[in-house]
Every structure is written in structure tokens, then in C-alpha cells.
Amino acid sequence: MWNVEFKCVSRMTAGFALAAAAFATAPLPARAFDINSGVSKESGPFDLFKFGFKAYKNGQKQEAVEAYRYAAEKGHTGSRWALANMYAFGDGVAQNDFEAFKIYSEIANEGIEPGSRDTGFFVNALMALANYYRNGIPGSPIKIDLSQSRQLYFQAASTFGVAEAQYQLARMILDGQGGKANVLQAKKWLNQASKGGHPAAMAIFGNILFEEGQTARGLAFMTAALDRCAPKDCPWMQDLQEQAFAVASEDDRRSAVTLASNITRSGD
């Protein structure tokens, strides 16, 4: 569940408006919904979404795509999001990152009202777009735009408190991607992401602290990260922690173990 705090309606830049204008749903196949379902293309968007969700769970992904497209045409944000994800991951349709980008852009361009139930979809769209701008989409008009990517991560990090966005923003700031490098700003966002329990942020934040001379505290964050890391990330985090552990004093090691336990419990 997203950690969401906001005060005002969020709107995207004009670049997204252009991408949204390019979005045109392809003609649908001449299929009929299950005659017993009571749902047709004329049904309301939420009924179509529910039908699509049930069809998806039952492995009937073509029917899910059809229902989501009809619901999306009627302005249902959750259906747009589901359809974008299917294109992004090639799930039930041929993978098409540019098509996914256009739909995510449509969601982002519409913004959200304070307290909206669509907040999670909106934030997911911001994160997806930030990633697309960071890497570009080969064979499409979407080229690498690190400044735009950094701006999107900043919006998700600051307005919505998303730990992954805070981490990705910090990495870009550390590397000087999309703007000037700034270790102090990067530390701020890594610290925030660490409080949200983000293991990679803990590891990198700890490594920076360690290199700055905060030996026990830095080692503690790197140690705490190992208790939460995903299998694919554990090796590089373990390398960082072991290198630091090898040169730390015995007193610092003992202090780090105690601090790491506190960090793991509190996320602070």
C-alpha cells in the first residue's frame, strides 16, 4: 500500500499531454462477453472492470483485455492501469512498452483529486513513466530524458512519500543524473527511504555514513539491510557490509549489531 500524503491536485507536464493525445485504443475484436455474465460493452465502467478482473484471475486474458479497454474508454482509471501493466509486461498481449507508456501518460496527465481512490494507480503511473524516461524506449519517440525522470521521482518521493521513488531519486542525485550531484540531498532521500524500510536505501545510506566516519552507525544500516533484502539484491549488499565489517573495530562491530537491531524494529 502506498504511503500517501498530499494537499493539492497533482498535474503532469505538457509532455504528457502530447503522449496522452497520441493514445488511441486499437479496434476491438468482434467478441461477445459471456452471455451469462450480464455484462456487455454498454455496461458501466466498474462492472466492466470487475468482469475483466475476474476473467484475468481465471486465465481468460483476452476477455480481460477486452473488458479493460471498454472500461478505459469510459474513463475508468483502474482499467487503464491494468491494461498498461499488461502491455508493459506482455501479459495476455504482445509486450509493447510504448503502448504502456501512452496509457500511463494518460493516467498521469489527468491528475488526481485529494483523497481519491485512484491515488495508487496515479503513483504507479508516475513510477513507470520515470523508469521509461530514465531508460528510453527503443524504436519509439521516447528517448532518455534524465531530467524528466528525476522530476517524476521527485514528485512521487515528496508528494506521496514512496520509498522506492525516494531511493531512485537519491541514486540519480548521487550520480548527477538529470541534474547536479549533491551528496547531502541524496542522504536526505536515502534516510527517508530507509525509514520506509527500503533495504537498498539502507545499504547505500549506511555505506555513505561509514565512509564519512560514522563507522558504527553506517555498519548498522548495512547490517539491517541484509535482514530485509530481496534475494537478487542480497549479494551486493552483503559485499558492502562485509568490506565495512572487516575494517571496523571490535567496539564498532558490537555497537553496530545493537543499532542494527533497533533499525530493523523501528525503520529509523
PDB file of C-alpha atoms in Angstrom:
ATOM      1  CA  MET A   1       0.000   0.000   0.000  1.00  0.00           C
ATOM      2  CA  TRP A   2       1.347   3.399  -0.926  1.00  0.00           C
ATOM      3  CA  ASN A   3       2.202   5.827   1.860  1.00  0.00           C
ATOM      4  CA  VAL A   4       0.127   8.782   0.632  1.00  0.00           C
ATOM      5  CA  GLU A   5       0.080  12.352   1.917  1.00  0.00           C
ATOM      6  CA  PHE A   6      -0.889  15.274  -0.268  1.00  0.00           C
ATOM      7  CA  LYS A   7      -2.554  18.667  -0.163  1.00  0.00           C
ATOM      8  CA  CYS A   8      -3.481  19.545  -3.713  1.00  0.00           C
ATOM      9  CA  VAL A   9      -4.391  18.155  -7.112  1.00  0.00           C
ATOM     10  CA  SER A  10      -1.328  16.860  -8.987  1.00  0.00           C
ATOM     11  CA  ARG A  11      -0.977  17.566 -12.718  1.00  0.00           C
ATOM     12  CA  MET A  12       1.667  16.482 -15.187  1.00  0.00           C
ATOM     13  CA  THR A  13       3.681  18.496 -17.687  1.00  0.00           C
ATOM     14  CA  ALA A  14       2.701  19.326 -21.231  1.00  0.00           C
ATOM     15  CA  GLY A  15       4.897  16.498 -22.489  1.00  0.00           C
ATOM     16  CA  PHE A  16       2.456  14.009 -21.036  1.00  0.00           C
ATOM     17  CA  ALA A  17      -0.439  15.781 -22.680  1.00  0.00           C
ATOM     18  CA  LEU A  18       1.165  15.092 -26.048  1.00  0.00           C
ATOM     19  CA  ALA A  19       1.681  11.447 -25.195  1.00  0.00           C
ATOM     20  CA  ALA A  20      -1.873  11.149 -23.923  1.00  0.00           C
ATOM     21  CA  ALA A  21      -3.212  12.706 -27.117  1.00  0.00           C
ATOM     22  CA  ALA A  22      -1.387  10.003 -29.064  1.00  0.00           C
ATOM     23  CA  PHE A  23      -3.227   7.274 -27.178  1.00  0.00           C
ATOM     24  CA  ALA A  24      -5.798   5.594 -29.376  1.00  0.00           C
ATOM     25  CA  THR A  25      -7.289   2.265 -28.409  1.00  0.00           C
ATOM     26  CA  ALA A  26      -6.996  -0.306 -31.168  1.00  0.00           C
ATOM     27  CA  PRO A  27     -10.212  -1.680 -32.675  1.00  0.00           C
ATOM     28  CA  LEU A  28     -11.589  -4.441 -30.516  1.00  0.00           C
ATOM     29  CA  PRO A  29     -12.163  -7.931 -31.846  1.00  0.00           C
ATOM     30  CA  ALA A  30     -15.729  -8.918 -32.510  1.00  0.00           C
ATOM     31  CA  ARG A  31     -16.044 -10.941 -29.332  1.00  0.00           C
ATOM     32  CA  ALA A  32     -19.005 -11.301 -27.071  1.00  0.00           C
ATOM     33  CA  PHE A  33     -18.895 -11.357 -23.313  1.00  0.00           C
ATOM     34  CA  ASP A  34     -20.131 -14.451 -21.536  1.00  0.00           C
ATOM     35  CA  ILE A  35     -23.884 -14.409 -22.133  1.00  0.00           C
ATOM     36  CA  ASN A  36     -24.439 -15.403 -18.517  1.00  0.00           C
ATOM     37  CA  SER A  37     -22.306 -12.625 -17.106  1.00  0.00           C
ATOM     38  CA  GLY A  38     -24.843  -9.867 -17.654  1.00  0.00           C
ATOM     39  CA  VAL A  39     -22.007  -7.628 -18.856  1.00  0.00           C
ATOM     40  CA  SER A  40     -21.646  -6.100 -22.304  1.00  0.00           C
ATOM     41  CA  LYS A  41     -19.650  -3.283 -23.854  1.00  0.00           C
ATOM     42  CA  GLU A  42     -22.548  -0.971 -22.941  1.00  0.00           C
ATOM     43  CA  SER A  43     -22.197  -1.823 -19.220  1.00  0.00           C
ATOM     44  CA  GLY A  44     -20.875   0.678 -16.737  1.00  0.00           C
ATOM     45  CA  PRO A  45     -17.093   1.035 -16.345  1.00  0.00           C
ATOM     46  CA  PHE A  46     -16.941  -0.539 -12.892  1.00  0.00           C
ATOM     47  CA  ASP A  47     -18.937  -3.584 -13.993  1.00  0.00           C
ATOM     48  CA  LEU A  48     -16.593  -3.952 -16.954  1.00  0.00           C
ATOM     49  CA  PHE A  49     -13.592  -3.647 -14.647  1.00  0.00           C
ATOM     50  CA  LYS A  50     -14.948  -6.319 -12.303  1.00  0.00           C
ATOM     51  CA  PHE A  51     -15.627  -8.605 -15.259  1.00  0.00           C
ATOM     52  CA  GLY A  52     -12.094  -8.006 -16.570  1.00  0.00           C
ATOM     53  CA  PHE A  53     -10.550  -8.672 -13.173  1.00  0.00           C
ATOM     54  CA  LYS A  54     -12.450 -11.940 -12.774  1.00  0.00           C
ATOM     55  CA  ALA A  55     -11.572 -13.003 -16.320  1.00  0.00           C
ATOM     56  CA  TYR A  56      -7.913 -12.238 -15.676  1.00  0.00           C
ATOM     57  CA  LYS A  57      -7.866 -14.299 -12.472  1.00  0.00           C
ATOM     58  CA  ASN A  58      -9.458 -17.182 -14.385  1.00  0.00           C
ATOM     59  CA  GLY A  59      -6.747 -17.019 -17.034  1.00  0.00           C
ATOM     60  CA  GLN A  60      -9.076 -15.568 -19.690  1.00  0.00           C
ATOM     61  CA  LYS A  61      -6.733 -12.730 -20.514  1.00  0.00           C
ATOM     62  CA  GLN A  62      -8.125 -11.850 -23.939  1.00  0.00           C
ATOM     63  CA  GLU A  63     -11.541 -11.311 -22.357  1.00  0.00           C
ATOM     64  CA  ALA A  64      -9.867  -9.272 -19.601  1.00  0.00           C
ATOM     65  CA  VAL A  65      -8.149  -7.045 -22.163  1.00  0.00           C
ATOM     66  CA  GLU A  66     -11.424  -6.508 -23.983  1.00  0.00           C
ATOM     67  CA  ALA A  67     -13.282  -5.559 -20.805  1.00  0.00           C
ATOM     68  CA  TYR A  68     -10.477  -3.298 -19.591  1.00  0.00           C
ATOM     69  CA  ARG A  69     -10.394  -1.484 -22.935  1.00  0.00           C
ATOM     70  CA  TYR A  70     -14.121  -0.780 -22.886  1.00  0.00           C
ATOM     71  CA  ALA A  71     -13.898   0.405 -19.266  1.00  0.00           C
ATOM     72  CA  ALA A  72     -10.836   2.531 -20.082  1.00  0.00           C
ATOM     73  CA  GLU A  73     -12.742   4.218 -22.911  1.00  0.00           C
ATOM     74  CA  LYS A  74     -15.324   5.185 -20.306  1.00  0.00           C
ATOM     75  CA  GLY A  75     -12.677   6.795 -18.104  1.00  0.00           C
ATOM     76  CA  HIS A  76     -12.071   4.035 -15.542  1.00  0.00           C
ATOM     77  CA  THR A  77      -8.565   4.639 -14.175  1.00  0.00           C
ATOM     78  CA  GLY A  78      -8.086   1.188 -12.673  1.00  0.00           C
ATOM     79  CA  SER A  79      -8.804  -0.405 -16.049  1.00  0.00           C
ATOM     80  CA  ARG A  80      -6.320   1.883 -17.765  1.00  0.00           C
ATOM     81  CA  TRP A  81      -3.714   0.940 -15.196  1.00  0.00           C
ATOM     82  CA  ALA A  82      -4.407  -2.790 -15.578  1.00  0.00           C
ATOM     83  CA  LEU A  83      -4.224  -2.509 -19.361  1.00  0.00           C
ATOM     84  CA  ALA A  84      -0.959  -0.539 -19.198  1.00  0.00           C
ATOM     85  CA  ASN A  85       0.581  -3.186 -16.957  1.00  0.00           C
ATOM     86  CA  MET A  86      -0.461  -5.946 -19.351  1.00  0.00           C
ATOM     87  CA  TYR A  87       1.290  -4.140 -22.211  1.00  0.00           C
ATOM     88  CA  ALA A  88       4.349  -3.369 -20.068  1.00  0.00           C
ATOM     89  CA  PHE A  89       4.842  -6.996 -19.059  1.00  0.00           C
ATOM     90  CA  GLY A  90       3.480  -8.720 -22.164  1.00  0.00           C
ATOM     91  CA  ASP A  91       0.801 -10.302 -20.011  1.00  0.00           C
ATOM     92  CA  GLY A  92      -2.045 -11.525 -22.220  1.00  0.00           C
ATOM     93  CA  VAL A  93      -0.968  -9.203 -25.050  1.00  0.00           C
ATOM     94  CA  ALA A  94       2.224  -8.702 -27.024  1.00  0.00           C
ATOM     95  CA  GLN A  95       4.655  -6.641 -24.943  1.00  0.00           C
ATOM     96  CA  ASN A  96       4.570  -3.034 -26.091  1.00  0.00           C
ATOM     97  CA  ASP A  97       6.317  -0.525 -23.853  1.00  0.00           C
ATOM     98  CA  PHE A  98       5.319   2.440 -25.975  1.00  0.00           C
ATOM     99  CA  GLU A  99       1.642   1.489 -25.718  1.00  0.00           C
ATOM    100  CA  ALA A 100       2.067   1.096 -21.966  1.00  0.00           C
ATOM    101  CA  PHE A 101       3.807   4.487 -21.826  1.00  0.00           C
ATOM    102  CA  LYS A 102       0.901   6.178 -23.598  1.00  0.00           C
ATOM    103  CA  ILE A 103      -1.655   4.749 -21.208  1.00  0.00           C
ATOM    104  CA  TYR A 104       0.412   5.551 -18.107  1.00  0.00           C
ATOM    105  CA  SER A 105       0.791   9.078 -19.511  1.00  0.00           C
ATOM    106  CA  GLU A 106      -2.969   9.394 -19.860  1.00  0.00           C
ATOM    107  CA  ILE A 107      -3.398   8.432 -16.195  1.00  0.00           C
ATOM    108  CA  ALA A 108      -0.694  10.858 -15.078  1.00  0.00           C
ATOM    109  CA  ASN A 109      -1.978  13.714 -17.227  1.00  0.00           C
ATOM    110  CA  GLU A 110      -5.432  13.531 -15.660  1.00  0.00           C
ATOM    111  CA  GLY A 111      -4.063  14.011 -12.156  1.00  0.00           C
ATOM    112  CA  ILE A 112      -5.979  13.116  -9.015  1.00  0.00           C
ATOM    113  CA  GLU A 113      -8.251  14.811  -6.548  1.00  0.00           C
ATOM    114  CA  PRO A 114      -7.275  14.885  -2.855  1.00  0.00           C
ATOM    115  CA  GLY A 115      -8.408  11.676  -1.184  1.00  0.00           C
ATOM    116  CA  SER A 116      -9.023   9.925  -4.479  1.00  0.00           C
ATOM    117  CA  ARG A 117      -9.213   6.126  -4.523  1.00  0.00           C
ATOM    118  CA  ASP A 118      -7.181   6.311  -7.735  1.00  0.00           C
ATOM    119  CA  THR A 119      -4.074   7.576  -5.932  1.00  0.00           C
ATOM    120  CA  GLY A 120      -2.299   4.215  -6.111  1.00  0.00           C
ATOM    121  CA  PHE A 121      -2.854   3.997  -9.866  1.00  0.00           C
ATOM    122  CA  PHE A 122      -1.596   7.553 -10.319  1.00  0.00           C
ATOM    123  CA  VAL A 123       1.568   6.942  -8.312  1.00  0.00           C
ATOM    124  CA  ASN A 124       2.218   3.680 -10.147  1.00  0.00           C
ATOM    125  CA  ALA A 125       1.947   5.579 -13.426  1.00  0.00           C
ATOM    126  CA  LEU A 126       4.446   8.200 -12.212  1.00  0.00           C
ATOM    127  CA  MET A 127       6.937   5.487 -11.293  1.00  0.00           C
ATOM    128  CA  ALA A 128       6.518   3.678 -14.601  1.00  0.00           C
ATOM    129  CA  LEU A 129       6.978   6.881 -16.578  1.00  0.00           C
ATOM    130  CA  ALA A 130      10.051   7.840 -14.553  1.00  0.00           C
ATOM    131  CA  ASN A 131      11.596   4.493 -15.441  1.00  0.00           C
ATOM    132  CA  TYR A 132      10.730   4.865 -19.126  1.00  0.00           C
ATOM    133  CA  TYR A 133      12.287   8.320 -19.271  1.00  0.00           C
ATOM    134  CA  ARG A 134      15.350   7.062 -17.427  1.00  0.00           C
ATOM    135  CA  ASN A 135      15.976   4.276 -19.935  1.00  0.00           C
ATOM    136  CA  GLY A 136      14.087   5.342 -23.057  1.00  0.00           C
ATOM    137  CA  ILE A 137      12.019   3.018 -25.226  1.00  0.00           C
ATOM    138  CA  PRO A 138      13.969   1.666 -28.216  1.00  0.00           C
ATOM    139  CA  GLY A 139      12.220   2.072 -31.555  1.00  0.00           C
ATOM    140  CA  SER A 140       9.814   4.701 -30.226  1.00  0.00           C
ATOM    141  CA  PRO A 141       9.734   8.512 -29.890  1.00  0.00           C
ATOM    142  CA  ILE A 142      10.528   8.155 -26.169  1.00  0.00           C
ATOM    143  CA  LYS A 143      14.193   8.945 -25.684  1.00  0.00           C
ATOM    144  CA  ILE A 144      16.210   9.054 -22.482  1.00  0.00           C
ATOM    145  CA  ASP A 145      15.327  12.203 -20.539  1.00  0.00           C
ATOM    146  CA  LEU A 146      17.063  12.093 -17.168  1.00  0.00           C
ATOM    147  CA  SER A 147      15.777  15.490 -16.103  1.00  0.00           C
ATOM    148  CA  GLN A 148      12.167  14.396 -16.628  1.00  0.00           C
ATOM    149  CA  SER A 149      12.828  11.101 -14.879  1.00  0.00           C
ATOM    150  CA  ARG A 150      14.320  12.874 -11.875  1.00  0.00           C
ATOM    151  CA  GLN A 151      11.361  15.260 -11.739  1.00  0.00           C
ATOM    152  CA  LEU A 152       8.883  12.373 -11.704  1.00  0.00           C
ATOM    153  CA  TYR A 153      10.751  10.501  -8.995  1.00  0.00           C
ATOM    154  CA  PHE A 154      10.832  13.734  -7.007  1.00  0.00           C
ATOM    155  CA  GLN A 155       7.062  14.102  -7.278  1.00  0.00           C
ATOM    156  CA  ALA A 156       6.426  10.551  -6.125  1.00  0.00           C
ATOM    157  CA  ALA A 157       9.044  10.861  -3.386  1.00  0.00           C
ATOM    158  CA  SER A 158       7.994  14.221  -1.975  1.00  0.00           C
ATOM    159  CA  THR A 159       4.254  14.384  -2.523  1.00  0.00           C
ATOM    160  CA  PHE A 160       3.442  10.734  -1.906  1.00  0.00           C
ATOM    161  CA  GLY A 161       6.313   9.524   0.266  1.00  0.00           C
ATOM    162  CA  VAL A 162       7.049   6.458  -1.882  1.00  0.00           C
ATOM    163  CA  ALA A 163      10.199   4.755  -0.565  1.00  0.00           C
ATOM    164  CA  GLU A 164      11.179   3.317  -3.949  1.00  0.00           C
ATOM    165  CA  ALA A 165      10.897   6.768  -5.524  1.00  0.00           C
ATOM    166  CA  GLN A 166      12.997   8.250  -2.716  1.00  0.00           C
ATOM    167  CA  TYR A 167      15.641   5.597  -3.319  1.00  0.00           C
ATOM    168  CA  GLN A 168      15.706   6.033  -7.101  1.00  0.00           C
ATOM    169  CA  LEU A 169      15.810   9.813  -6.736  1.00  0.00           C
ATOM    170  CA  ALA A 170      18.739   9.524  -4.334  1.00  0.00           C
ATOM    171  CA  ARG A 171      20.642   7.308  -6.772  1.00  0.00           C
ATOM    172  CA  MET A 172      20.131   9.824  -9.564  1.00  0.00           C
ATOM    173  CA  ILE A 173      21.276  12.677  -7.315  1.00  0.00           C
ATOM    174  CA  LEU A 174      24.364  10.741  -6.226  1.00  0.00           C
ATOM    175  CA  ASP A 175      25.272  10.033  -9.844  1.00  0.00           C
ATOM    176  CA  GLY A 176      24.424  13.534 -11.075  1.00  0.00           C
ATOM    177  CA  GLN A 177      21.785  12.171 -13.452  1.00  0.00           C
ATOM    178  CA  GLY A 178      19.266  14.753 -14.636  1.00  0.00           C
ATOM    179  CA  GLY A 179      20.854  17.500 -12.564  1.00  0.00           C
ATOM    180  CA  LYS A 180      23.775  18.288 -10.285  1.00  0.00           C
ATOM    181  CA  ALA A 181      25.180  15.683  -7.917  1.00  0.00           C
ATOM    182  CA  ASN A 182      24.546  16.508  -4.267  1.00  0.00           C
ATOM    183  CA  VAL A 183      25.544  14.072  -1.532  1.00  0.00           C
ATOM    184  CA  LEU A 184      23.623  15.914   1.197  1.00  0.00           C
ATOM    185  CA  GLN A 185      20.373  15.805  -0.791  1.00  0.00           C
ATOM    186  CA  ALA A 186      20.954  12.175  -1.673  1.00  0.00           C
ATOM    187  CA  LYS A 187      21.482  11.324   2.004  1.00  0.00           C
ATOM    188  CA  LYS A 188      18.215  13.043   2.867  1.00  0.00           C
ATOM    189  CA  TRP A 189      16.246  10.869   0.452  1.00  0.00           C
ATOM    190  CA  LEU A 190      18.131   7.696   1.351  1.00  0.00           C
ATOM    191  CA  ASN A 191      17.352   8.356   5.008  1.00  0.00           C
ATOM    192  CA  GLN A 192      13.667   8.834   4.203  1.00  0.00           C
ATOM    193  CA  ALA A 193      13.561   5.634   2.169  1.00  0.00           C
ATOM    194  CA  SER A 194      15.366   3.787   4.967  1.00  0.00           C
ATOM    195  CA  LYS A 195      12.690   4.913   7.418  1.00  0.00           C
ATOM    196  CA  GLY A 196      10.199   3.365   4.997  1.00  0.00           C
ATOM    197  CA  GLY A 197      12.058   0.055   5.292  1.00  0.00           C
ATOM    198  CA  HIS A 198      13.759   0.149   1.874  1.00  0.00           C
ATOM    199  CA  PRO A 199      16.745  -2.259   2.151  1.00  0.00           C
ATOM    200  CA  ALA A 200      18.784  -0.938  -0.794  1.00  0.00           C
ATOM    201  CA  ALA A 201      18.458   2.588   0.584  1.00  0.00           C
ATOM    202  CA  MET A 202      19.639   1.337   3.972  1.00  0.00           C
ATOM    203  CA  ALA A 203      22.697  -0.307   2.408  1.00  0.00           C
ATOM    204  CA  ILE A 204      23.786   2.727   0.388  1.00  0.00           C
ATOM    205  CA  PHE A 205      22.949   5.188   3.172  1.00  0.00           C
ATOM    206  CA  GLY A 206      24.992   3.068   5.577  1.00  0.00           C
ATOM    207  CA  ASN A 207      27.918   2.913   3.181  1.00  0.00           C
ATOM    208  CA  ILE A 208      27.960   6.700   2.832  1.00  0.00           C
ATOM    209  CA  LEU A 209      27.832   7.153   6.612  1.00  0.00           C
ATOM    210  CA  PHE A 210      30.633   4.613   7.027  1.00  0.00           C
ATOM    211  CA  GLU A 211      32.854   6.397   4.505  1.00  0.00           C
ATOM    212  CA  GLU A 212      32.144   9.702   6.275  1.00  0.00           C
ATOM    213  CA  GLY A 213      33.495   8.282   9.526  1.00  0.00           C
ATOM    214  CA  GLN A 214      30.230   7.284  11.235  1.00  0.00           C
ATOM    215  CA  THR A 215      31.547   3.752  11.441  1.00  0.00           C
ATOM    216  CA  ALA A 216      29.135   2.035  13.834  1.00  0.00           C
ATOM    217  CA  ARG A 217      26.018   3.770  12.505  1.00  0.00           C
ATOM    218  CA  GLY A 218      26.946   3.130   8.888  1.00  0.00           C
ATOM    219  CA  LEU A 219      27.721  -0.533   9.549  1.00  0.00           C
ATOM    220  CA  ALA A 220      24.415  -0.824  11.423  1.00  0.00           C
ATOM    221  CA  PHE A 221      22.397   0.335   8.408  1.00  0.00           C
ATOM    222  CA  MET A 222      24.252  -2.037   6.102  1.00  0.00           C
ATOM    223  CA  THR A 223      23.635  -4.893   8.548  1.00  0.00           C
ATOM    224  CA  ALA A 224      19.948  -4.046   8.894  1.00  0.00           C
ATOM    225  CA  ALA A 225      19.608  -4.046   5.109  1.00  0.00           C
ATOM    226  CA  LEU A 226      20.647  -7.710   4.999  1.00  0.00           C
ATOM    227  CA  ASP A 227      17.642  -8.651   7.149  1.00  0.00           C
ATOM    228  CA  ARG A 228      15.257  -7.236   4.532  1.00  0.00           C
ATOM    229  CA  CYS A 229      16.967  -7.635   1.183  1.00  0.00           C
ATOM    230  CA  ALA A 230      15.432  -9.444  -1.776  1.00  0.00           C
ATOM    231  CA  PRO A 231      17.463 -12.475  -2.964  1.00  0.00           C
ATOM    232  CA  LYS A 232      18.624 -10.679  -6.116  1.00  0.00           C
ATOM    233  CA  ASP A 233      19.980  -7.725  -4.116  1.00  0.00           C
ATOM    234  CA  CYS A 234      21.480  -9.537  -1.125  1.00  0.00           C
ATOM    235  CA  PRO A 235      24.869 -10.308  -2.761  1.00  0.00           C
ATOM    236  CA  TRP A 236      25.913  -6.701  -3.424  1.00  0.00           C
ATOM    237  CA  MET A 237      24.586  -5.553  -0.052  1.00  0.00           C
ATOM    238  CA  GLN A 238      26.484  -8.345   1.674  1.00  0.00           C
ATOM    239  CA  ASP A 239      29.680  -7.338  -0.133  1.00  0.00           C
ATOM    240  CA  LEU A 240      29.323  -3.769   1.149  1.00  0.00           C
ATOM    241  CA  GLN A 241      28.623  -4.930   4.676  1.00  0.00           C
ATOM    242  CA  GLU A 242      31.471  -7.445   4.780  1.00  0.00           C
ATOM    243  CA  GLN A 243      34.003  -4.948   3.467  1.00  0.00           C
ATOM    244  CA  ALA A 244      32.987  -2.469   6.157  1.00  0.00           C
ATOM    245  CA  PHE A 245      32.851  -5.138   8.860  1.00  0.00           C
ATOM    246  CA  ALA A 246      36.384  -6.285   8.010  1.00  0.00           C
ATOM    247  CA  VAL A 247      37.944  -2.881   8.747  1.00  0.00           C
ATOM    248  CA  ALA A 248      35.732  -1.838  11.674  1.00  0.00           C
ATOM    249  CA  SER A 249      36.958  -2.118  15.243  1.00  0.00           C
ATOM    250  CA  GLU A 250      35.514  -4.690  17.610  1.00  0.00           C
ATOM    251  CA  ASP A 251      33.736  -1.956  19.586  1.00  0.00           C
ATOM    252  CA  ASP A 252      32.167  -0.551  16.423  1.00  0.00           C
ATOM    253  CA  ARG A 253      31.048  -4.020  15.358  1.00  0.00           C
ATOM    254  CA  ARG A 254      29.318  -4.610  18.674  1.00  0.00           C
ATOM    255  CA  SER A 255      27.682  -1.194  18.608  1.00  0.00           C
ATOM    256  CA  ALA A 256      26.542  -1.802  15.018  1.00  0.00           C
ATOM    257  CA  VAL A 257      24.826  -5.076  15.937  1.00  0.00           C
ATOM    258  CA  THR A 258      22.799  -3.323  18.649  1.00  0.00           C
ATOM    259  CA  LEU A 259      21.967  -0.379  16.401  1.00  0.00           C
ATOM    260  CA  ALA A 260      21.020  -2.667  13.530  1.00  0.00           C
ATOM    261  CA  SER A 261      18.515  -4.444  15.739  1.00  0.00           C
ATOM    262  CA  ASN A 262      16.912  -1.104  16.605  1.00  0.00           C
ATOM    263  CA  ILE A 263      16.832  -0.058  12.938  1.00  0.00           C
ATOM    264  CA  THR A 264      15.208  -3.344  11.927  1.00  0.00           C
ATOM    265  CA  ARG A 265      12.493  -2.902  14.545  1.00  0.00           C
ATOM    266  CA  SER A 266      11.780   0.772  14.009  1.00  0.00           C
ATOM    267  CA  GLY A 267      12.923   1.506  10.469  1.00  0.00           C
ATOM    268  CA  ASP A 268      14.684   4.593  11.854  1.00  0.00           C
TER     269      ASP A 268
END
